[in-house]
Coordinates of C-alpha atoms in Angstrom, one line a residue:
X17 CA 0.0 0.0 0.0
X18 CA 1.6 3.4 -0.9
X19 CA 1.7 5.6 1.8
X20 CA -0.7 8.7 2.1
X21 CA 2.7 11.2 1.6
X22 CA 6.1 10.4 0.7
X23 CA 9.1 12.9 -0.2
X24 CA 11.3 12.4 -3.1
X25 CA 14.7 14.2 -3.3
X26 CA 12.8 17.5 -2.7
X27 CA 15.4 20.7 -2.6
X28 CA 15.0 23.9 -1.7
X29 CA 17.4 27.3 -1.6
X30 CA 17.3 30.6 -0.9
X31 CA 19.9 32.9 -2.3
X32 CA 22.7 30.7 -1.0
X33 CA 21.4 28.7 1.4
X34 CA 20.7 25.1 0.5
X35 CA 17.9 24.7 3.4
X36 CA 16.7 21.3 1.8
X37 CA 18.9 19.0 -0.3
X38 CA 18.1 15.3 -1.8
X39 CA 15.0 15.5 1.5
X40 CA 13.1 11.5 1.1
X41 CA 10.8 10.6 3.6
X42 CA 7.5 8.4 3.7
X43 CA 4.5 8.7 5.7
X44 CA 2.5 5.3 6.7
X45 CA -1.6 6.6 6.7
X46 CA -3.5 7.1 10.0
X47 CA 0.4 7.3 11.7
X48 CA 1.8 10.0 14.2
X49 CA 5.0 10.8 11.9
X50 CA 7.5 13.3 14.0
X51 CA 9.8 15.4 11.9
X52 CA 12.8 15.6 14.6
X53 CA 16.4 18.0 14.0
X54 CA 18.0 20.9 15.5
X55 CA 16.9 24.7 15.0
X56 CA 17.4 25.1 11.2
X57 CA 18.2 21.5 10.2
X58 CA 15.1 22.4 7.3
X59 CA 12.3 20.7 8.9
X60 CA 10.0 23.2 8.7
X61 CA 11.2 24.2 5.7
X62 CA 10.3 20.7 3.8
X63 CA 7.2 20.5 5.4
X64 CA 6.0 24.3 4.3
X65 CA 6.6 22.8 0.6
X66 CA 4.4 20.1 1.5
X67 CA 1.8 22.5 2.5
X68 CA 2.2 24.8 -0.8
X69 CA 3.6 28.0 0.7
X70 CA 6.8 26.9 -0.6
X71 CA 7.5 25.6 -4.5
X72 CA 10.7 22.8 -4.1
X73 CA 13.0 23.6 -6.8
X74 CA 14.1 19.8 -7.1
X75 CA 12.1 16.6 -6.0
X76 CA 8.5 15.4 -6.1
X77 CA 5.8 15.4 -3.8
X78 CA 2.9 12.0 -3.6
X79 CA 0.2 12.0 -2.2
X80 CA -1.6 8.7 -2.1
X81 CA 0.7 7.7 -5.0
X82 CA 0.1 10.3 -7.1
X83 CA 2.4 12.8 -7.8
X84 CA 1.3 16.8 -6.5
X85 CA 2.5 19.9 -7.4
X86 CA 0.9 22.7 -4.9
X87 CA 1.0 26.3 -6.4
X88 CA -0.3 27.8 -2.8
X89 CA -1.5 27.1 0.6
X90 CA -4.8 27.1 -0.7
X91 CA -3.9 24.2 -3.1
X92 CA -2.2 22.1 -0.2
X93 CA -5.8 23.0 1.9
X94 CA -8.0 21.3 -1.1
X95 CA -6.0 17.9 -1.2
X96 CA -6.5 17.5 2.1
X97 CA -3.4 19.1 4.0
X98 CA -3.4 21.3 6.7
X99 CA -0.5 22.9 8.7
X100 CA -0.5 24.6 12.3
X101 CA 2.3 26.7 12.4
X102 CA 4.8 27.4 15.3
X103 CA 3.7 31.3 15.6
X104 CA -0.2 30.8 15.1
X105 CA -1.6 33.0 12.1
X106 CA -4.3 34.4 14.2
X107 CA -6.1 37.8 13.7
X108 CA -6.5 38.8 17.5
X109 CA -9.3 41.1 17.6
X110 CA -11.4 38.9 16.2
X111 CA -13.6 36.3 17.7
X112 CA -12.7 32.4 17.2
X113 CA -15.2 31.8 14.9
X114 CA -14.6 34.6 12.9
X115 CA -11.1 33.7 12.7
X116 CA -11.7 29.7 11.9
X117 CA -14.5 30.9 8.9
X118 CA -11.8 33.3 7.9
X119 CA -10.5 32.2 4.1
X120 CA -12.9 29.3 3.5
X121 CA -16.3 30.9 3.7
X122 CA -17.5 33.3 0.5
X123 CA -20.8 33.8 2.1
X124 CA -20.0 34.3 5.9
X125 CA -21.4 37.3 6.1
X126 CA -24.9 36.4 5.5
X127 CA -26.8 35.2 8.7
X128 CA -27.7 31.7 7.1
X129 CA -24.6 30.9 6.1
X130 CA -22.8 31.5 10.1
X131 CA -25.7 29.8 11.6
X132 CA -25.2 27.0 9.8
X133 CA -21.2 27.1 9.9
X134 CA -21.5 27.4 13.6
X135 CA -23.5 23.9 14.0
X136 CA -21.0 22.5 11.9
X137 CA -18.1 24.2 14.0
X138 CA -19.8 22.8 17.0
X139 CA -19.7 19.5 15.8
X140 CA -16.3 19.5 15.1
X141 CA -15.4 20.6 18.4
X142 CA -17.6 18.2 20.0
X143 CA -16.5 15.3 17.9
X144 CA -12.7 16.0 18.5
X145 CA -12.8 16.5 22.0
X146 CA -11.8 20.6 21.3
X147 CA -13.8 23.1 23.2
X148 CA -13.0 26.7 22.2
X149 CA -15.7 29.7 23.4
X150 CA -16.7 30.8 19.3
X151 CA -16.9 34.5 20.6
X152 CA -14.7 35.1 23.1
X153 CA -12.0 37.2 20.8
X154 CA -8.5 35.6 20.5
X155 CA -6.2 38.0 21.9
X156 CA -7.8 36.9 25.2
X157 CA -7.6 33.7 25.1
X158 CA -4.8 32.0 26.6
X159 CA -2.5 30.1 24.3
X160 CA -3.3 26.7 24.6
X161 CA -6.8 27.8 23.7
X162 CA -5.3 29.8 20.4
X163 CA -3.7 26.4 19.3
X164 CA -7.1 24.7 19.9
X165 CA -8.5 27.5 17.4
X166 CA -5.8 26.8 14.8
X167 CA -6.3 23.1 15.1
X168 CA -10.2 23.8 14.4
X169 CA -9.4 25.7 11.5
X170 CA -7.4 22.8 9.7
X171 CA -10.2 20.5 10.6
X172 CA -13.1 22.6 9.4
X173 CA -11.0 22.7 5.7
X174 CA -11.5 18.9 6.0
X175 CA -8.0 17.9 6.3
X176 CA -6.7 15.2 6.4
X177 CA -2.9 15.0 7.0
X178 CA -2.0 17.8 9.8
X179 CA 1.3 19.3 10.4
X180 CA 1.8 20.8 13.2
X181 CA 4.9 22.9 14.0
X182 CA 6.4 22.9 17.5
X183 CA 3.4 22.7 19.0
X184 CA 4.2 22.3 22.2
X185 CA 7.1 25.3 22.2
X186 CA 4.7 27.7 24.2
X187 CA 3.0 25.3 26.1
X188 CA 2.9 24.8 29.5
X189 CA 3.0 21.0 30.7
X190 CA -0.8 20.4 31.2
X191 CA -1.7 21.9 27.9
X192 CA 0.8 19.8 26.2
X193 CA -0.7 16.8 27.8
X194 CA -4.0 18.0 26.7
X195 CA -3.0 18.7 23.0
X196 CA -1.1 15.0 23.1
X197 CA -5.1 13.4 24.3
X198 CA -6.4 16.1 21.5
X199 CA -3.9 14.6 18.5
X200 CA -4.5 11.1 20.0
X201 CA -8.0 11.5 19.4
X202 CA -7.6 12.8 16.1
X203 CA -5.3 9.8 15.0
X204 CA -8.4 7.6 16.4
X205 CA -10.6 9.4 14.0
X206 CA -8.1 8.6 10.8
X207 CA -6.2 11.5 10.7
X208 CA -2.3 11.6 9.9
X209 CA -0.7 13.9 11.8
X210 CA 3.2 15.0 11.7
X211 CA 4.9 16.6 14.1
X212 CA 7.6 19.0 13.6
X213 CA 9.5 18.9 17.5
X214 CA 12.6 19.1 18.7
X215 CA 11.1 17.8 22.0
X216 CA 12.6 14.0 22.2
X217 CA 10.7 12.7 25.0
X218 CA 7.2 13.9 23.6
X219 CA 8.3 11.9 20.6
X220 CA 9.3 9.0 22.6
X221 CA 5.7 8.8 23.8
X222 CA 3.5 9.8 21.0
X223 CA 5.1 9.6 17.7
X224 CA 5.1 5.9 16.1
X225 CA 7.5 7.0 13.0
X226 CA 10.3 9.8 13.4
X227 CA 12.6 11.0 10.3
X228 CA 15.4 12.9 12.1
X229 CA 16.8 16.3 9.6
X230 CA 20.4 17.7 10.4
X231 CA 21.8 20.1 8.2
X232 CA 18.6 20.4 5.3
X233 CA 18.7 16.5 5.0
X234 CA 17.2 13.4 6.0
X235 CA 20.1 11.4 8.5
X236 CA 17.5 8.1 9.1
X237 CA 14.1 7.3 9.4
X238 CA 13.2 4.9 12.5
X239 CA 10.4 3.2 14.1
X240 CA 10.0 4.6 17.5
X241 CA 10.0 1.3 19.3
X242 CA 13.5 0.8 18.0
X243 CA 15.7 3.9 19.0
X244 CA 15.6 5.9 22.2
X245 CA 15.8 9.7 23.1
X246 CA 20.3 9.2 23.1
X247 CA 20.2 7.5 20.0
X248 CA 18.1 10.0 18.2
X249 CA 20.3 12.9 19.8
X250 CA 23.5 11.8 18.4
X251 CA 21.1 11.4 14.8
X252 CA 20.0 15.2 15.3
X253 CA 23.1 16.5 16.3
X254 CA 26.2 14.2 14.6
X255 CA 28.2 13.2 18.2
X256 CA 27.2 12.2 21.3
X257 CA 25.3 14.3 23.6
X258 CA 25.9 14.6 26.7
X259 CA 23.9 17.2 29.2
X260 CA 26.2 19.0 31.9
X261 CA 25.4 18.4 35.8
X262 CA 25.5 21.5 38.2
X263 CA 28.2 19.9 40.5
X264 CA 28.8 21.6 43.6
X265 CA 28.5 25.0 43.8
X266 CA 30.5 27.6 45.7
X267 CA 28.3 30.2 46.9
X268 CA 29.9 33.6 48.5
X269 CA 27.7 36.7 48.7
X270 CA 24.7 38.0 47.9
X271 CA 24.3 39.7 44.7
X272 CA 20.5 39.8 44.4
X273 CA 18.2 40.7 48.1
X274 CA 14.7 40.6 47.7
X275 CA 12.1 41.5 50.7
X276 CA 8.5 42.2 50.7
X277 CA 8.6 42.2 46.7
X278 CA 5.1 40.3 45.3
X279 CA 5.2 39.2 48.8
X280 CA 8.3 37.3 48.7
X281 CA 11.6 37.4 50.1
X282 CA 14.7 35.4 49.0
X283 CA 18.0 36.1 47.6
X284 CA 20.7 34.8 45.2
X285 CA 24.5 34.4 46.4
X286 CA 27.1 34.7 43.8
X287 CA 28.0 31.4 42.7
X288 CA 25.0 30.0 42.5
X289 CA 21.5 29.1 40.4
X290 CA 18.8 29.5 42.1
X291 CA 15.9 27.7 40.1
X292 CA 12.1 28.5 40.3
X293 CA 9.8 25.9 39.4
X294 CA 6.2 26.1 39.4
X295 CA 3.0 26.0 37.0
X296 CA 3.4 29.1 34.5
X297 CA 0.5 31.6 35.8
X298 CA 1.1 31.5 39.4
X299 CA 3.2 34.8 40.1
X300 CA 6.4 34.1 38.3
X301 CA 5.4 37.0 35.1
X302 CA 4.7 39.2 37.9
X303 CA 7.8 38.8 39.9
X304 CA 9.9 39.0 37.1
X305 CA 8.3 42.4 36.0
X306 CA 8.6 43.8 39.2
X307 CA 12.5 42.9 39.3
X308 CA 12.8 44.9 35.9
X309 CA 10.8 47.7 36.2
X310 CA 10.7 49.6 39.6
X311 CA 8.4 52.2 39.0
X312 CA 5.9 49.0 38.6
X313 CA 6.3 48.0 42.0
X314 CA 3.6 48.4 44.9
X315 CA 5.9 47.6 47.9
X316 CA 9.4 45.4 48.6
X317 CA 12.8 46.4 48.1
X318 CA 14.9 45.1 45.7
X319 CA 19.4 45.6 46.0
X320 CA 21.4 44.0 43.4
X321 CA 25.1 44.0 44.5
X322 CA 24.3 46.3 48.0
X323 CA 22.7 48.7 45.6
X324 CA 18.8 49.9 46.3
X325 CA 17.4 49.3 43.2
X326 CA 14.1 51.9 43.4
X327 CA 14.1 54.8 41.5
X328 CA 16.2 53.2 38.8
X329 CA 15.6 52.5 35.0
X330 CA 15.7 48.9 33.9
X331 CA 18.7 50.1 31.8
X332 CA 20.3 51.2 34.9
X333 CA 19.8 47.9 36.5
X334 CA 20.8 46.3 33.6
X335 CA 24.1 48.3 33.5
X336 CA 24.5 47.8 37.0
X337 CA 25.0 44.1 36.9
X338 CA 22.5 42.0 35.3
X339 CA 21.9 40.1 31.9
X340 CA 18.2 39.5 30.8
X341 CA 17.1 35.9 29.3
X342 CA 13.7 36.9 28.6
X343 CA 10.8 34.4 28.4
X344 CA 10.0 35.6 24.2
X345 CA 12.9 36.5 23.0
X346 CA 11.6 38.2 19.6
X347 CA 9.1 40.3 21.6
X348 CA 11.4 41.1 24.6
X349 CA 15.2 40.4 23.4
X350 CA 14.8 41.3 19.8
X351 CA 13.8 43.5 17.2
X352 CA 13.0 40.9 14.2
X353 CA 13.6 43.2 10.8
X354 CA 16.6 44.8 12.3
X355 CA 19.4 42.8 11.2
X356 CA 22.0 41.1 14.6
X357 CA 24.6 44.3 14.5
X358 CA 22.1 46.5 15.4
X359 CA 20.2 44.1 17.7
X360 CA 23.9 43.8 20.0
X361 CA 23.1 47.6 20.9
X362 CA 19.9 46.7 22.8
X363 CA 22.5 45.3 25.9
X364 CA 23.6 48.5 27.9
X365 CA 26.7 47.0 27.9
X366 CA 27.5 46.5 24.1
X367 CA 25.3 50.1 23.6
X368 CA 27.5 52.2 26.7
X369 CA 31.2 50.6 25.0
X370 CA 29.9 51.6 21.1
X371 CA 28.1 54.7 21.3
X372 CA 27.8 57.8 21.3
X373 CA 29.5 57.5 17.9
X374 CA 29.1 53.7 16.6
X375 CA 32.7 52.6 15.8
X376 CA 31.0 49.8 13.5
X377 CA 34.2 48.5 12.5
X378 CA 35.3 47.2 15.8
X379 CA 31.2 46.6 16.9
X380 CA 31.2 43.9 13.7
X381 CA 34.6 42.3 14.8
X382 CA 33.2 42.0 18.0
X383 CA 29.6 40.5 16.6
X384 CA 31.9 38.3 14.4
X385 CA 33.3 36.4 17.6
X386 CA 30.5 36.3 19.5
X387 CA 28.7 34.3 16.3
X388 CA 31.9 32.3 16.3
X389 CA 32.2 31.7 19.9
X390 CA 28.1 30.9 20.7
X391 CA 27.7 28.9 17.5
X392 CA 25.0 31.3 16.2
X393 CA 23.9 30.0 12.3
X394 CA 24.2 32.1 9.9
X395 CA 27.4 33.7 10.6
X396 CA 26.1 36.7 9.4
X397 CA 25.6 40.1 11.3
X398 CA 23.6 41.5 8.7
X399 CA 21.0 38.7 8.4
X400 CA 17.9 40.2 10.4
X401 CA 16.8 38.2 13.6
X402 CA 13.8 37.3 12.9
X403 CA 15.4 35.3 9.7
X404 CA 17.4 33.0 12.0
X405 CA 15.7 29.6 13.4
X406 CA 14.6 29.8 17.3
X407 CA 17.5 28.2 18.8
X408 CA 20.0 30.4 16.8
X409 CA 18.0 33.3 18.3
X410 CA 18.3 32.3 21.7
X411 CA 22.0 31.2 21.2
X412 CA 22.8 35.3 19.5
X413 CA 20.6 36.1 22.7
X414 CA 22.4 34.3 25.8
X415 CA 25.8 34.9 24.3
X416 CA 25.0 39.1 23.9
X417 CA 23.9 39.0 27.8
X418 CA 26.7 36.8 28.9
X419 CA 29.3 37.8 26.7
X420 CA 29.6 41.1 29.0
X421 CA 30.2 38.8 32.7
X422 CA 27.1 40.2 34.5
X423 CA 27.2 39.7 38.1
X424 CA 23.5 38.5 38.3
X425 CA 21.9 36.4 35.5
X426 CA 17.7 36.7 35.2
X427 CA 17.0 33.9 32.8
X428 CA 13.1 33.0 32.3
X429 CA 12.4 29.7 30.0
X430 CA 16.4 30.0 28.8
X431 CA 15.5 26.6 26.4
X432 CA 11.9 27.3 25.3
X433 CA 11.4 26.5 22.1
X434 CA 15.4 25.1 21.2
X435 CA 16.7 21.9 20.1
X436 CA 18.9 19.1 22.1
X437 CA 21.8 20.6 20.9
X438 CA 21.2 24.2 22.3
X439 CA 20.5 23.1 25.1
X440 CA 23.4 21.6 25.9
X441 CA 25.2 24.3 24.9
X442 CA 23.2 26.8 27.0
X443 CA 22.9 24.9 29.9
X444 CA 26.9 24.3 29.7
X445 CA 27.2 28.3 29.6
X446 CA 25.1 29.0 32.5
X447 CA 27.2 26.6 34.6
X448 CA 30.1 28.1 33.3
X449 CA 28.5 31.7 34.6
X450 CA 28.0 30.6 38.2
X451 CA 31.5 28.7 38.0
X452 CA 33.0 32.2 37.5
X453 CA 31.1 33.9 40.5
X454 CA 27.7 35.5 38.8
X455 CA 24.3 34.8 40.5
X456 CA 21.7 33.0 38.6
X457 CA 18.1 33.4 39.2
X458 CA 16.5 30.5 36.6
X459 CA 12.2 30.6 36.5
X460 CA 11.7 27.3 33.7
X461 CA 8.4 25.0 33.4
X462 CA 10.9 22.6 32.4
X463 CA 11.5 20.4 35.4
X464 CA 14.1 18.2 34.5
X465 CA 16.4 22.0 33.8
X466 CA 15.0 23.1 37.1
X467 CA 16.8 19.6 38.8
X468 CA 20.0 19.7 36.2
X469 CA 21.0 23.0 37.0
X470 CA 19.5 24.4 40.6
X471 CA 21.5 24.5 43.3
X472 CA 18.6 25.6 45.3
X473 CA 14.6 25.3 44.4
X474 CA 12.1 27.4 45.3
X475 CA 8.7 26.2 44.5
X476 CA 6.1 29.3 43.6
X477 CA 2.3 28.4 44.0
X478 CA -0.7 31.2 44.2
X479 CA 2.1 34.1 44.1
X480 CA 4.5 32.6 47.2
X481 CA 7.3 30.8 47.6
X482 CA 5.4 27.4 49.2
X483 CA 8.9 25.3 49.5
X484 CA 12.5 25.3 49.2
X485 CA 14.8 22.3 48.3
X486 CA 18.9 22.0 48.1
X487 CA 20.5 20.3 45.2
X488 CA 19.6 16.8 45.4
X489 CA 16.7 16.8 47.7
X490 CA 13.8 16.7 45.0
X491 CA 12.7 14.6 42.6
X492 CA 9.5 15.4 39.9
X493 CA 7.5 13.8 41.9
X494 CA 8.5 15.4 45.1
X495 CA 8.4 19.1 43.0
X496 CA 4.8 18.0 41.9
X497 CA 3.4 18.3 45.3
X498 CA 4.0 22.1 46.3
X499 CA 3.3 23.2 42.9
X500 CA -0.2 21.6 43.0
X501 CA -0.4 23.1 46.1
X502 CA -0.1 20.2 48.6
X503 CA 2.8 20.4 51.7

């Protein structure tokens, strides 16, 4: 039996990137097929040619056999393909329903014709296990909810092969168990689904067929049952990979006091990594804010190397010590369409030693090395961030805050969204940080980073600290029962 979707020698370039060369894969019908790879290894890039926004300039696409050539995304949606993409394509001040009929209803403007699209939205939703409130407008809906609404407009197209890009980058842990139960149910129902992840042990768990990418082409295609999450690591990454342990830590002073702030106190000692682990939505944002922007804060003090933080810019506190790994890092770290030269001047650090007067000689031959010395892909300062894949981003990201030795390091959800590979590499660096005598204060959903790299946990539930743990003391399990809110 042919399968529903195979790949043959499919290639793809832009300018003079190869992103996909000789790219051969097959996909069995009614299977979860994951698409695995580091940041930029062309998975998403092979599987947006499968979905017609892209045109392959070598290869063949089959469906069912039969040979397809997609001239848009529109053509991909009428053979029966559908793709969720990692950054939803979502008009936010419109309501769900306006959003799903948005493209594939001519007549949705006429009372009969939404009536009728709602009781077939409804059925959808009902049949698929995928509540959504039809007018509640999207930009208030929290994200698990907006991938429920991109996920309803595939299924309303009548697809049936989904793709669906990182979609559990932005998740927090119980919405990616609920989207797994979703796309379980789905699969029940006869869909194919294929997931584009970098996330091995979701794979391990869900997928039944994985085709790993490194480098724009296919390394191996393997049954899940017959490889493991090391195997497929070295696949993605070409060597052996191997995740640093914290070891013991040396802590000296304090470089970070809090008291009274968001009704918590703690501190950070040089030396260390202080890790907060908790359910996203239960005070972390908030604390977070309140440590960057003083003017936002109702009560508490705040001194970051003996200095009293109040009154001061978040530039000033930036230049007085500490390096920012926000949570979104095109929102809060980056300016996308401004190309990485120009995005090195949005550290105090780089900005204070290069301006007034940009010397951009010496500002590029510094940008070169720090490419060279963080492994950021492209090596290329004038390529615009937003143009690089998510783990280069956060790689150009960690290495523009850490490249200047602050003394305290805020890093919120440093691996979000990155491949094996990256985080390796940026969990190694934030060892490496605390080894040389900075502070690091680490808020992750991510558990297993929380244990790797904490030399002390504090657990946050309902906005307070509910426990603390030393290196060694805590399991998952034992995590699990303070952030649910148990003692």
């Amino acid at each position: 039996m042919a399968p529903i979707l195979a790949l043959q020698g499919l290639r793809k370039v832009f300018g003079s990137c190869v992103a996909n060369e000789d790219v051969t894969l097959a996909v069995r019908a009614g299977s979860v097929h994951a698409i695995v790879g580091e940041n930029g290894a062309g998975k998403s890039t092979a599987m947006k040619m499968v979905c017609g926004l892209w045109r392959p300039d070598a290869g063949q696409i089959l469906l069912e056999g039969r040979e397809v050539s997609f001239t848009s995304a529109e053509d991909a949606v009428a053979a029966g393909i559908g793709m969720v993409h990692q950054h939803f394509m979502l008009a936010g001040p419109h309501t769900v329903m306006e959003n799903i009929l948005l493209g594939s209803e001519r007549n949705a403007l006429f009372p009969g014709s939404r009536a009728a699209a709602r009781v077939r939205i409804q059925e959808i939703m009902d049949r698929y296990g995928l509540p959504v409130p039809l007018d509640a407008r999207v930009e208030d809906l929290p994200v698990g909810i907006q991938q429920r609404v991109e996920i309803l407009k595939v299924l309303y197209r009548d697809s049936r092969i989904l793709i669906l890009d990182e979609p559990t980058a932005v998740l927090t842990p119980a919405e990616s168990q609920s989207l797994i139960r979703n796309l379980r149910g789905l699969q029940r129902e006869g869909k194919t689904i294929l997931l584009i992840t970098h996330k091995l042990k979701e794979v391990m768990a869900f997928a039944e067929d994985i085709t790993v990418f490194r480098r724009g082409r296919v390394v191996g295609q393997v049954r899940a049952q017959d490889t493991s999450i090391e195997l497929l690591a070295e696949m993605m990454i070409g060597r052996r990979v191997v995740m640093p342990e914290g070891g013991e830590a040396r802590p000296g002073d304090p470089v970070l006091e809090v008291r009274g702030l968001c009704g918590v106190d703690f501190s950070v000692r040089s030396g260390e990594i202080v890790g907060v682990a908790g359910v996203e939505g239960n005070g972390q944002a908030e604390l977070i804010r309140a440590l960057l922007f003083p003017e936002e804060r109702r009560s508490g003090k705040v001194t970051l190397q003996g200095r009293d933080t109040e009154g001061l810019s978040t530039s000033e506190i930036r230049s007085a010590g500490m390096g920012v790994l926000a949570e979104d890092r095109l929102e809060q770290s980056l300016v996308g369409e401004m190309p990485l030269s120009e995005n090195l001047l949005l550290e105090p650090g780089w900005r204070k030693e290069h301006t007034p007067v940009i010397r951009w000689a010496r500002l590029r031959e510094e940008g070169a090395a720090l490419l060279e010395n963080w492994d950021v892909r492209p090596r290329d300062l004038d390529a615009a961030a937003d143009s690089l894949s998510g783990g280069n981003q956060q790689k150009f990201v960690v290495g523009r805050e850490l490249s200047r030795a602050p003394r305290l390091i805020l890093a919120a959800q440093p691996t979000r969204g990155v491949d094996v590979g990256a985080v390796e590499f940026i969990h190694r660096r934030l060892l490496d940080a605390r080894d040389a005598g900075a502070g690091v204060l680490l808020f992750s959903s991510d558990l297993d980073e929380i244990l790797r790299l904490s030399d002390r946990i504090l657990v946050m539930f309902e906005g307070r600290f509910a426990a603390e743990f030393q290196r060694g003391e805590a399991d998952e399990a034992r995590l699990g029962i303070p952030m649910g809110g148990g003692s």
